[in-house]
mmCIF file of C-alpha atoms in Angstrom:
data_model
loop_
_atom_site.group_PDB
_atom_site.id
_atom_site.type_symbol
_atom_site.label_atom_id
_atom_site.label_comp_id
_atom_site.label_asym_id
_atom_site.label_seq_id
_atom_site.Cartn_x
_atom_site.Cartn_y
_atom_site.Cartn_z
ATOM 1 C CA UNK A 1 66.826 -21.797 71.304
ATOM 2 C CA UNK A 2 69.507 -20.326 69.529
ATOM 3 C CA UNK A 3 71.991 -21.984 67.458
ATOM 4 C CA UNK A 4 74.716 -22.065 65.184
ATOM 5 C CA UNK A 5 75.266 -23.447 61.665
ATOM 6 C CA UNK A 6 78.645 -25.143 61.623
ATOM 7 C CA UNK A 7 78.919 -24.229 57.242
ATOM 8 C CA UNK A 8 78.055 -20.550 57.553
ATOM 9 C CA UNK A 9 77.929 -19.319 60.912
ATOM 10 C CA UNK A 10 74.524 -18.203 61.068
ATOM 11 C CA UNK A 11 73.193 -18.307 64.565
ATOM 12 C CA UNK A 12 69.207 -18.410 64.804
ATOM 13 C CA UNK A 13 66.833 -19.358 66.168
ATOM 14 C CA UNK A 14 65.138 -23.001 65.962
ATOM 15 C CA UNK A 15 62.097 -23.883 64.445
ATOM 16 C CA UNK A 16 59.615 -25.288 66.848
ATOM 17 C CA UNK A 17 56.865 -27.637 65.532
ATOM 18 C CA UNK A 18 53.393 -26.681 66.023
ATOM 19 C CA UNK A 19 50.261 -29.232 66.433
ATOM 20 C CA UNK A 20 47.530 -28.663 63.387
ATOM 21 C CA UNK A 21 44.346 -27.968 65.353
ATOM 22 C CA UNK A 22 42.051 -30.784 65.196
ATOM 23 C CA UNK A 23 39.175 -30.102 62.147
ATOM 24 C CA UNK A 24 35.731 -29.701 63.503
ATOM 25 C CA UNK A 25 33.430 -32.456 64.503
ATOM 26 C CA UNK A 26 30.559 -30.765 65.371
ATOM 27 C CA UNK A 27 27.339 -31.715 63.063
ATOM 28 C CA UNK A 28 26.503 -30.534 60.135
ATOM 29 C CA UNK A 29 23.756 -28.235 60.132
ATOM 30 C CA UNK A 30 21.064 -29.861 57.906
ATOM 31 C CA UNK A 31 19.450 -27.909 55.179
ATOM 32 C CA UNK A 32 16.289 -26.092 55.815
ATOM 33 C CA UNK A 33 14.981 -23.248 53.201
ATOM 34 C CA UNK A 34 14.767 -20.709 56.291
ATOM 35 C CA UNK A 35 18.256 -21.098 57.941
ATOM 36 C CA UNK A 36 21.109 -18.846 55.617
ATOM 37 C CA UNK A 37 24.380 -20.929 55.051
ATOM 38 C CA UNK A 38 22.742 -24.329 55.628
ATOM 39 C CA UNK A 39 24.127 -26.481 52.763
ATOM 40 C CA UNK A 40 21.535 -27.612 49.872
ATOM 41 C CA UNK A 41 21.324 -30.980 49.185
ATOM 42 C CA UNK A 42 21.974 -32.211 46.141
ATOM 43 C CA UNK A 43 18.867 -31.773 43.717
ATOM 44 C CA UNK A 44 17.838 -33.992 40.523
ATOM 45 C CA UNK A 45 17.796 -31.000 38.635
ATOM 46 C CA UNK A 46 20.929 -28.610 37.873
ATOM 47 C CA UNK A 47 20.690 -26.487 35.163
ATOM 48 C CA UNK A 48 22.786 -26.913 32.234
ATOM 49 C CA UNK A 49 26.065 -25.141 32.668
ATOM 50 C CA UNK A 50 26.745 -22.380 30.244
ATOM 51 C CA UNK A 51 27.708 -23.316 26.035
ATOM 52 C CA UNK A 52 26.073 -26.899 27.391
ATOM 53 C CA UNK A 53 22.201 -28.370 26.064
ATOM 54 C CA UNK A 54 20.450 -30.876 28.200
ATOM 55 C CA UNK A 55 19.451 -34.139 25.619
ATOM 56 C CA UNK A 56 15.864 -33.867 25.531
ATOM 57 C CA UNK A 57 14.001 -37.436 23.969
ATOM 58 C CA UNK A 58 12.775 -37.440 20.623
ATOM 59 C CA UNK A 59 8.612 -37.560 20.625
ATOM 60 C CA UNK A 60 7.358 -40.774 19.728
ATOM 61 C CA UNK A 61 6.492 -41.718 16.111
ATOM 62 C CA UNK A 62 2.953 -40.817 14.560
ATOM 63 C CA UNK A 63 0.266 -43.881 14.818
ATOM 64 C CA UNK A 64 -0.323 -44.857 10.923
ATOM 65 C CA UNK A 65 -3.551 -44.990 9.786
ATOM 66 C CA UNK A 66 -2.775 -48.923 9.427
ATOM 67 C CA UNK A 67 -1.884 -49.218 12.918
ATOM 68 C CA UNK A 68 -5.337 -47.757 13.880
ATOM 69 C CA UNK A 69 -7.095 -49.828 11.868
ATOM 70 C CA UNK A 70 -5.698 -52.582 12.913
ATOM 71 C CA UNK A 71 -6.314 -51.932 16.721
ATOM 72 C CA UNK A 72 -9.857 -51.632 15.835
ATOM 73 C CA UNK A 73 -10.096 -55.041 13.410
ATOM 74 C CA UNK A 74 -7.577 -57.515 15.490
ATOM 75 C CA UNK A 75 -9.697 -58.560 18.596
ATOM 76 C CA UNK A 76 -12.529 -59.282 16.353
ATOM 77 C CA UNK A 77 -10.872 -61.548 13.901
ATOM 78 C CA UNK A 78 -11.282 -64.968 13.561
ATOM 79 C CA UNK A 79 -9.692 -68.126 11.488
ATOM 80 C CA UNK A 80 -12.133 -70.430 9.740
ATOM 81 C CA UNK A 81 -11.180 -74.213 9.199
ATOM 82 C CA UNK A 82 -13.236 -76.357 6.684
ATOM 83 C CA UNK A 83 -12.189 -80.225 7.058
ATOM 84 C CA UNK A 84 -13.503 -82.075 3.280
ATOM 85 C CA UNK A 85 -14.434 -85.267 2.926
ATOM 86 C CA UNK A 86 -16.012 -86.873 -0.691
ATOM 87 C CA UNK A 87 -16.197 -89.989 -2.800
ATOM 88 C CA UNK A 88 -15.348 -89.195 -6.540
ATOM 89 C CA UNK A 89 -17.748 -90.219 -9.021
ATOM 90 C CA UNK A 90 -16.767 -90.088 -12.513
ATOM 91 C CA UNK A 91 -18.528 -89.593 -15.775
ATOM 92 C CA UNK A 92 -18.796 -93.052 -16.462
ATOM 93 C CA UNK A 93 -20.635 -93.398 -12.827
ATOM 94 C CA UNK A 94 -18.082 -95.560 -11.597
ATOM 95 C CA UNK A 95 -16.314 -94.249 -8.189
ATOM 96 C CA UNK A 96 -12.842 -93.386 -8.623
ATOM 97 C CA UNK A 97 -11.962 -95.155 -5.812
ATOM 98 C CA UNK A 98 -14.058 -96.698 -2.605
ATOM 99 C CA UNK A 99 -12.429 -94.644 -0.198
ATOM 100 C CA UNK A 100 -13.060 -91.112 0.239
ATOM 101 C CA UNK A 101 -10.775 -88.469 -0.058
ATOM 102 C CA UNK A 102 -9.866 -85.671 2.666
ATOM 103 C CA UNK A 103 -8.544 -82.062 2.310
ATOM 104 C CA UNK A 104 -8.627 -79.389 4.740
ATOM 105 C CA UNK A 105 -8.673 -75.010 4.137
ATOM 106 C CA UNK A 106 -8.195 -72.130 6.596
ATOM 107 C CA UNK A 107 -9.444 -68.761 5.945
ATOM 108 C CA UNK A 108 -10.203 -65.642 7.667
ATOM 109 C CA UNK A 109 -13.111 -63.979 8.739
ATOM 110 C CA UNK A 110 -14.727 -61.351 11.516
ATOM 111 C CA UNK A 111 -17.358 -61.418 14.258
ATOM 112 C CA UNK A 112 -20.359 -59.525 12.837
ATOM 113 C CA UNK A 113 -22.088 -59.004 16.126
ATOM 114 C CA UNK A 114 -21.697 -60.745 19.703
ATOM 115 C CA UNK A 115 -23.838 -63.705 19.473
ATOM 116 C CA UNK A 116 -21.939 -65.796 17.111
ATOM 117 C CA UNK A 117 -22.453 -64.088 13.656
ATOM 118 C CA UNK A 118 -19.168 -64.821 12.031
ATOM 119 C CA UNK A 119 -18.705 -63.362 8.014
ATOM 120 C CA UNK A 120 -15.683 -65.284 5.724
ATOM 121 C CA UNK A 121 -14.829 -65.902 2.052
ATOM 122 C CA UNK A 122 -17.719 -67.433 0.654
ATOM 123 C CA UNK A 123 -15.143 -70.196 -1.155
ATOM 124 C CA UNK A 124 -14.174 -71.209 1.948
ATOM 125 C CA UNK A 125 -17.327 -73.376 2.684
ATOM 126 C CA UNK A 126 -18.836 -73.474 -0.881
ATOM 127 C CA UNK A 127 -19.935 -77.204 -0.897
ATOM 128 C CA UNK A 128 -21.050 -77.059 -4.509
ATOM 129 C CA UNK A 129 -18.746 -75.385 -7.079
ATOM 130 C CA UNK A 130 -15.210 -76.336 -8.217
ATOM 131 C CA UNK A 131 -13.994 -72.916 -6.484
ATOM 132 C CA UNK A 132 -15.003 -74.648 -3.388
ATOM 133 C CA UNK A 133 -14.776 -78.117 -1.666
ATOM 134 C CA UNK A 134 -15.827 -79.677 -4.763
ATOM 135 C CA UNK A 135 -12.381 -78.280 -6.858
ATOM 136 C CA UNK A 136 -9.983 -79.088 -3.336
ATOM 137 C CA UNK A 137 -11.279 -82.392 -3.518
ATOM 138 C CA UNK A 138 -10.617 -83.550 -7.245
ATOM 139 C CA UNK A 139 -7.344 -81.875 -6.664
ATOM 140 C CA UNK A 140 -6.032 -83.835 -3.937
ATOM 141 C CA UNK A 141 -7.490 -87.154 -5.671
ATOM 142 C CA UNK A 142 -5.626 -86.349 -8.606
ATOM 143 C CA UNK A 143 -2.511 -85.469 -6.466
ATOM 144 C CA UNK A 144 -2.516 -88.848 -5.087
ATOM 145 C CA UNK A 145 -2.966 -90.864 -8.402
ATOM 146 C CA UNK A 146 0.197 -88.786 -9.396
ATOM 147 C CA UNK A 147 1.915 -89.730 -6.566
ATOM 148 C CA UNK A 148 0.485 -93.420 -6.860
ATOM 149 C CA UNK A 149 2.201 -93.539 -10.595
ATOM 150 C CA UNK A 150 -1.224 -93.914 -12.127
ATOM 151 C CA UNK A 151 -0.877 -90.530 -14.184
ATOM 152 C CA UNK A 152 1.705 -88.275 -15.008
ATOM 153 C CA UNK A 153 1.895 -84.785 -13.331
ATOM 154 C CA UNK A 154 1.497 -83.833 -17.712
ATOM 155 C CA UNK A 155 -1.705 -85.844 -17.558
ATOM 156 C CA UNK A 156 -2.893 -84.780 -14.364
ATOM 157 C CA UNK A 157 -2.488 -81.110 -15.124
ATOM 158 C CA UNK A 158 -4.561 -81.923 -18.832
ATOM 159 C CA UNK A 159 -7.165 -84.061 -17.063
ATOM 160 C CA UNK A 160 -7.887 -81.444 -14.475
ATOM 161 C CA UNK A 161 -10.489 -78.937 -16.490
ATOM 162 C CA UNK A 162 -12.526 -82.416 -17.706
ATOM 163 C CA UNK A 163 -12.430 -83.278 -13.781
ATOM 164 C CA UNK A 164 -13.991 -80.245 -12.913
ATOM 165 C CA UNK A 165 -16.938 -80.184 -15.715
ATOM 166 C CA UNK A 166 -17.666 -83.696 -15.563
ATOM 167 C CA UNK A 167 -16.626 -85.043 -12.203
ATOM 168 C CA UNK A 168 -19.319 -85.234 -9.306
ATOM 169 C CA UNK A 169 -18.387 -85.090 -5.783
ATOM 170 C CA UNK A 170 -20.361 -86.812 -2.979
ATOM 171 C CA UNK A 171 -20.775 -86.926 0.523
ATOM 172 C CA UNK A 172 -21.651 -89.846 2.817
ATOM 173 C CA UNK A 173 -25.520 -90.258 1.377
ATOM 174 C CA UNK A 174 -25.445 -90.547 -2.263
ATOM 175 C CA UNK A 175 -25.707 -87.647 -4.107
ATOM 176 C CA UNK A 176 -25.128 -85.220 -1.190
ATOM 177 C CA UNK A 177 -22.362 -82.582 -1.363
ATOM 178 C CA UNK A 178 -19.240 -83.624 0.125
ATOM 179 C CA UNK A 179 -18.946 -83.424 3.875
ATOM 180 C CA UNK A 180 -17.346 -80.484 5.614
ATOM 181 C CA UNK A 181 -16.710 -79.717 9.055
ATOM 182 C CA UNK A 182 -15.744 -76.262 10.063
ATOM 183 C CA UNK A 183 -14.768 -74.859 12.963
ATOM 184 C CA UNK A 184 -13.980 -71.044 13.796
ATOM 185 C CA UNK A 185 -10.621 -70.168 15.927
ATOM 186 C CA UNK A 186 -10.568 -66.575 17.713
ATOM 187 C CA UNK A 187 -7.457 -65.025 16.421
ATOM 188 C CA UNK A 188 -6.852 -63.531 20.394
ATOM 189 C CA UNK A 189 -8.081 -64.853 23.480
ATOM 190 C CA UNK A 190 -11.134 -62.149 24.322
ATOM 191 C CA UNK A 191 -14.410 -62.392 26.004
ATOM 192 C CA UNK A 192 -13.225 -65.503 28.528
ATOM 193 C CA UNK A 193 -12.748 -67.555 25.183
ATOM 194 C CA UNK A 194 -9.106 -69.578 24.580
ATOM 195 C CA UNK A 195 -7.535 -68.939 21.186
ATOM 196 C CA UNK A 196 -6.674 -73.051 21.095
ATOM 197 C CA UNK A 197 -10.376 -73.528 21.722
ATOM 198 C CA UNK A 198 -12.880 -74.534 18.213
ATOM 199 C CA UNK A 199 -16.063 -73.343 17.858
ATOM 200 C CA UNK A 200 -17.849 -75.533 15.629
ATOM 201 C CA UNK A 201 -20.234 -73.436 13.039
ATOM 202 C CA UNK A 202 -22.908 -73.761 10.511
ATOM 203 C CA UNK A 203 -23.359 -72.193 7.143
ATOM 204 C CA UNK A 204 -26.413 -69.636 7.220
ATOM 205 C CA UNK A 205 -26.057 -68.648 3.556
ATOM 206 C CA UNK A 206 -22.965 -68.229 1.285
ATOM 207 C CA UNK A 207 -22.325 -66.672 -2.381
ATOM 208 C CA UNK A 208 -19.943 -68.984 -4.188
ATOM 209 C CA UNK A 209 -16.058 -67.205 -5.536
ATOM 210 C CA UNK A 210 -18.097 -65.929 -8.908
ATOM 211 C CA UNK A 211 -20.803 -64.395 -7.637
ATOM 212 C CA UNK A 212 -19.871 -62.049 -4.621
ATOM 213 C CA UNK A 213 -17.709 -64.642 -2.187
ATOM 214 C CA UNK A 214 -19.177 -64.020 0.609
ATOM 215 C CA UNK A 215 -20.698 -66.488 3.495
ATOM 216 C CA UNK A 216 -22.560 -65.846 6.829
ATOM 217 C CA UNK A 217 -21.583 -68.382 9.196
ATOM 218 C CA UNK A 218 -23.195 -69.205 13.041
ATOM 219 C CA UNK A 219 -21.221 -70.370 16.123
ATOM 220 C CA UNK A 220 -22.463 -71.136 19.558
ATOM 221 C CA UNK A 221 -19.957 -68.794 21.293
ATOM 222 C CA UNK A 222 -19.562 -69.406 25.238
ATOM 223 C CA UNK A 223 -19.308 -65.670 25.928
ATOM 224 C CA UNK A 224 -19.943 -62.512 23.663
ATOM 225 C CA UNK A 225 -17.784 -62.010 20.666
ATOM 226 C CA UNK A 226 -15.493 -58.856 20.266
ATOM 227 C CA UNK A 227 -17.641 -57.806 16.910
ATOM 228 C CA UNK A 228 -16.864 -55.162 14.147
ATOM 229 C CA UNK A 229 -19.995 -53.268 12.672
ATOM 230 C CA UNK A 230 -20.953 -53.666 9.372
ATOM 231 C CA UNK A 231 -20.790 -50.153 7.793
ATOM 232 C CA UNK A 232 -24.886 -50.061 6.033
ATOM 233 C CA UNK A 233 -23.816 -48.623 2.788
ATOM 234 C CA UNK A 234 -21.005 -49.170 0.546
ATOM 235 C CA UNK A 235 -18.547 -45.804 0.807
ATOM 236 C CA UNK A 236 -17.572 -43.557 -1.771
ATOM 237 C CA UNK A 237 -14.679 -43.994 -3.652
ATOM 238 C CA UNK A 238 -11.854 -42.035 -1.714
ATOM 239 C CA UNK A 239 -13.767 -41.948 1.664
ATOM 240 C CA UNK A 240 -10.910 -42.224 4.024
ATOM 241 C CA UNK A 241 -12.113 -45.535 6.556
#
């Protein structure tokens, strides 16, 4: 179709619109390692483009020598309570008052083996010294005539060494040590047993706070104790444990 432009003449011909071809909608050929020109999925992997560094994670921190040790001590750990009841006698062997007195300690300790053997501070359960029950004891009843206005906390405080020379403490029987009731707690629930669960003990033996502190107690455990082994000999000094 020719034609002619009515500002400059030119006669030409006219542009006759073409269809675009329809794109293809044939499938995709999926990817198989054997057939060239198959597309490859994308992979998890790409390597790093070039002037580029892949992040790689820092290694994870050293285990201290603390941390190890710990691993090894924690399950077999245990918390000792000692519940104190006495009557205060004093040197004139009057009673200081007709009702006893009560204080309470916790302390910790380890499973020696797995039927029950439990070591702590010998302090902890010493029924006869003033480093023990005996001192906790004259402490609180002095504590309480403070607070009752019979003494000054000045008086108290100077009354305190005579108290423990010269001051007996009793239990229920006259005479007797003071009571104590002590229970062990497992620090972590292990072997079946619940941490909020008591196990009520007995003293074996025990060296009082002067003379090595140190006391073997015995607890009817339900199920074997988590224990840590007594080394037989004292180490060197310097031995890495």
């Amino acid at each position: 179709v020719r034609h002619r432009c009515p500002l400059s003449g030119w006669a030409g011909r006219h542009p006759v619109a073409r269809s675009m071809p329809a794109p293809e909608t044939r499938p995709r050929t999926p990817y198989h390692p054997a057939l060239p020109g198959s597309p490859r999925p994308p992979s998890a992997y790409s390597p790093p483009r070039p002037g580029t560094a892949r992040a790689v994670a820092p290694p994870p921190p050293p285990v201290s020598p603390q941390a190890k040790a710990e691993a090894i001590v924690a399950p077999s750990v245990v918390y000792v309570t000692t519940k104190w009841r006495g009557w205060i006698r004093l040197t004139s062997g009057h009673l200081l008052s007709r009702y006893p007195f009560h204080t309470s300690t916790t302390c910790s300790g380890f499973a020696a083996s797995p039927d029950g053997y439990v070591v702590t501070a010998g302090h902890c359960v010493d029924d006869r010294t003033a480093d023990g029950g005996k001192g906790l004891l004259i402490k609180e009843a002095l504590t309480e005539l403070v607070q009752a206005g019979r003494l000054t906390l000045k008086e108290a405080r100077a009354l305190l060494p005579h108290a423990y020379m010269n001051w007996t403490v009793e239990g229920t029987q006259s005479g007797s040590p003071p009571d104590r009731a002590i229970a062990v707690y497992q620090a972590r629930a292990a072997s079946g047993v619940p941490v909020s669960e008591p196990m009520q003990a007995s003293v074996l033996s025990f060296s009082s706070l002067r003379t090595g502190d140190v006391a073997l107690l015995k607890v009817a455990s339900p199920a074997p104790m988590p224990m840590l082994a007594v080394a037989p000999q004292s180490p060197d000094n310097g031995t890495e444990v």
